C-alpha cells in the first residue's frame, strides 16, 4: 500500500492576470515573440494513447510500486493563448501525455558498467486547486534499481510549464523529494530533457556513480558555448561587459563607453548575445523589449503584477511621459510650499486612458486620482509626517549619515572626534566634464563632523572645490554653520550640494555597485560551477532570488543613457564612469563584510573584549549596532552549515567545484581586479565561512540597509536632493547674480534643488524600490527543503531563526531607549531597516533573503 504524500506550500492569493503576460522579449503591452507552433508540426499525425500508463521495466520479477506526484504552478505564461497548438496540448493533457518522467538510479549497472537504464512513465493530471495542478505517474521499480538520485523531465506540450516539486512515494525508507522551482521548456523549443536532482546534497567526490555524468553535463548546459544570441527559454549563464547602456542607433548623443575593461574597470554582467549597434560596433543593440534573462531568474507572477514589469513599464512608458507633459521642462519649485503641494494638491496628469490601469497596479503610490481632476498625489514620507522642518536641522543632517539610507559614506578622521564625508578626490576629475552638461554642476566636496558627548554628530564645515577650468584658477570655499543671514543661506546651499553628492554615492556605489552589480558575479559563477546538488549552492541559492531580473530592469530603465540616474543625479551621463572609478580605486572583496567595512572606514577597531569583537568609534551607530547582530547570526549559521559538510580542512581544497567557483568570481566576474589585493585564499573551512558570510551579508543586510529607507529620506526633496543644479552664489558671481541671491535666497535654494519633473520622477521610483512584494522571502524565516531533510542542518537553521526573532526584540528595545538619540527622539523615525521580518508594502523594515528589488 502506498504511503500517502502530504505536500505543503506557501499559498499566495491568485492575482487576476493581464490579457497577455509579460515575457522577456516582449514589448508593452505584453506580447510574446516566441514561435508557438512550427508549420512543419501541423502536418504531424496524431497518435492516441490510453490514459492510465504504468512504467514497467524488465530484468527482475521483484518490483516496488512507486507513485510520482508532480506539482505544477499555473502562471501567466503557461496560461497564454497558444493559437493552433493549444488544441494539440489539450488533447495530450486529456490523454495523460503531458510530462514524460524518467527515474535515474544513483548506481551503475554492474553488468554493463554504465548508467542504469532509466525507468520511464507519463504523468497525467489528477487535480487542480486554484493555480496549483497535480500530475501523477506510476512506476514499477526493480528491487535492485538502487536509490533514485534524479528525475529527468520532458515537457510534451508546446508551452513551458513551471514545476514546483516532484515527490516519489512508495519506497520502504520513505518518500523521495525533488524540489524543482523551475521552468521546463517545451521539447519543441529544445529537445534536451531537464534534470532535477533529489534534495540530498553531495560534495563532488561523494556523488554516486550513477549521477556523476549527469552532474557534469548539467553544468555544461548552464555554461553554454558563449556563442550566438540567447533565446528566451535558455538557461545559460555567461559573462559580458556593460556595453548595453547606450543607444547610439537611436540617438548618437546616447553613445556611452564600454564599462568593464582597462579604461573603465567593472564587474561583469550576464551575456545576452544581442547584435551590435550599426553606429557603434562595440555597443550592444538596445530594443524596446527587455534583454535575455536565464529563464529561472524571472519574477513570480505575484511580484510581476505587484511591482516589477507592469509597475516599471507603466512608470516609464506611461506615467513619466505624462509627468513630462504636465510639468514644464526644467521648471523649478517657486516656493517651499510648492513641494508640500505634491502631497496635498498633487500634479494634474493628462492621461485619462491610463488612469484605471495606474490605480490598479500602483495604489500605494497614487494616493488619489479622481475622475474629476486626474491628479497625482504622493504619500508624505514618515520623516515629513513626524516633523515638517526635519530637513532644516543640522543635527538631522548629521544623524542621517549614521541612521539614514546611506550609512556607508561616513569615515573617521585621524582624530577620534572628527568624522568626514569625503567626495573630493573622487569627483574632482569629473567636475569640468559634468559642468559641460546643461542643467547640472559639480564640486569636489568634504564635510566635517564633530562627535558630541551624547554620541550624536554635529556638522562643523563643508568645503567645496572647483579645479582650474575655462582659464580660471582653482576655486575653493569653506562654509560653516552661522547666525548671520547671508552665511546661513550659503550653509543651506552647501548642504544641498553635499546631500546631492551623498545621494549619488548612495545610489551608484553603496546600492548599485556594492550590492546589485557585484551580486550578479557571484550568481553567474555559482550557476556555472556549482552543481545544484552541491551543499554550498543550496546554501547560496535563496540569496540569489530575483536579483538578475532586478538588474536587467536597472540596465533598461535606471542606469542606461538618459535613464533615471543620468537625468536626475549630478554626474549626468558620467554617472557610470564615476561608478567605475570608485570600483577601480576603492572596491575590495575583503572589505565587503560588515566588520571589515567598518574597520576600513575607521568606524570600528578590533577589540576582543567588546561585543562582536569590535569597538565602535561612535557607540550610537544604529546601522552598525543592528548590523553586527545580524552579521554574527549569519556567520554562526553559515559556520554550522559549512562545518557539517567540511569536517576536515582538506575537504575545502579538494572540492573542485568550489575552487572553480571562487576562481571564476575573481578571474572572470571581477577580471579587472583579479590581480589586486583583497581576494582571500580558499583553503580551509574558516576561509569558506568568511567568504560565504560576506556574500550573504551583501545580499541581505547590506542591501536592506540602503534600499528600504529610500522613500523615508528621499521622498521629501529638500531633505535629500538628488541633484544640485546651480553653482554656489559666491563662486565668481556677477553683480546681478549676487544681488539675486541677496534679494531672494529662498529662490536661489529652490533653483539649486531638483526641478519639479526631476523630483516627481525620483519620488516615483524610490517609492517602488522601498516596497516589499507579497511573496518576499525574509532572512531566517523559512527553511529550504534540502536543509529540512538533514537533521543537523535543520537544527542549525532553527537556531538561526531564533536569533532573527531575538534581533527583532533587540531592535525594538534599542528604538525605545531614550539614551540612543540617533534612533529615538522628537520627530525621529525608529531605525528598523535591519529588523528581519516585515509585512508587504512600504514598512521601513524587513531584510529579504536576496536583492529582490
CSV table of C-alpha atoms in Angstrom, one decimal, residues 49 51 53-55 95-101 120-124 136-139 154 156 187:
chain,number,residue,atom,x,y,z
A,49,UNK,CA,-2.7,6.5,-26.3
A,51,UNK,CA,-4.6,7.3,-20.3
A,53,UNK,CA,0.0,4.0,-18.2
A,54,UNK,CA,2.3,2.2,-15.8
A,55,UNK,CA,6.0,2.4,-16.4
A,95,UNK,CA,-4.8,11.5,-22.7
A,96,UNK,CA,-2.2,11.8,-19.9
A,97,UNK,CA,0.8,12.6,-22.1
A,98,UNK,CA,1.8,15.9,-20.6
A,99,UNK,CA,5.0,15.1,-18.9
A,100,UNK,CA,7.4,12.3,-19.5
A,101,UNK,CA,9.3,11.4,-16.3
A,120,UNK,CA,10.1,6.0,-17.9
A,121,UNK,CA,6.5,7.0,-17.2
A,122,UNK,CA,4.0,9.6,-18.3
A,123,UNK,CA,2.3,11.8,-15.8
A,124,UNK,CA,-1.4,12.7,-16.1
A,136,UNK,CA,0.7,11.6,-11.2
A,137,UNK,CA,2.7,8.8,-12.8
A,138,UNK,CA,3.1,5.2,-11.6
A,139,UNK,CA,6.2,3.2,-11.8
A,154,UNK,CA,10.4,16.1,-20.8
A,156,UNK,CA,5.4,17.1,-24.2
A,187,UNK,CA,10.5,19.8,-26.2
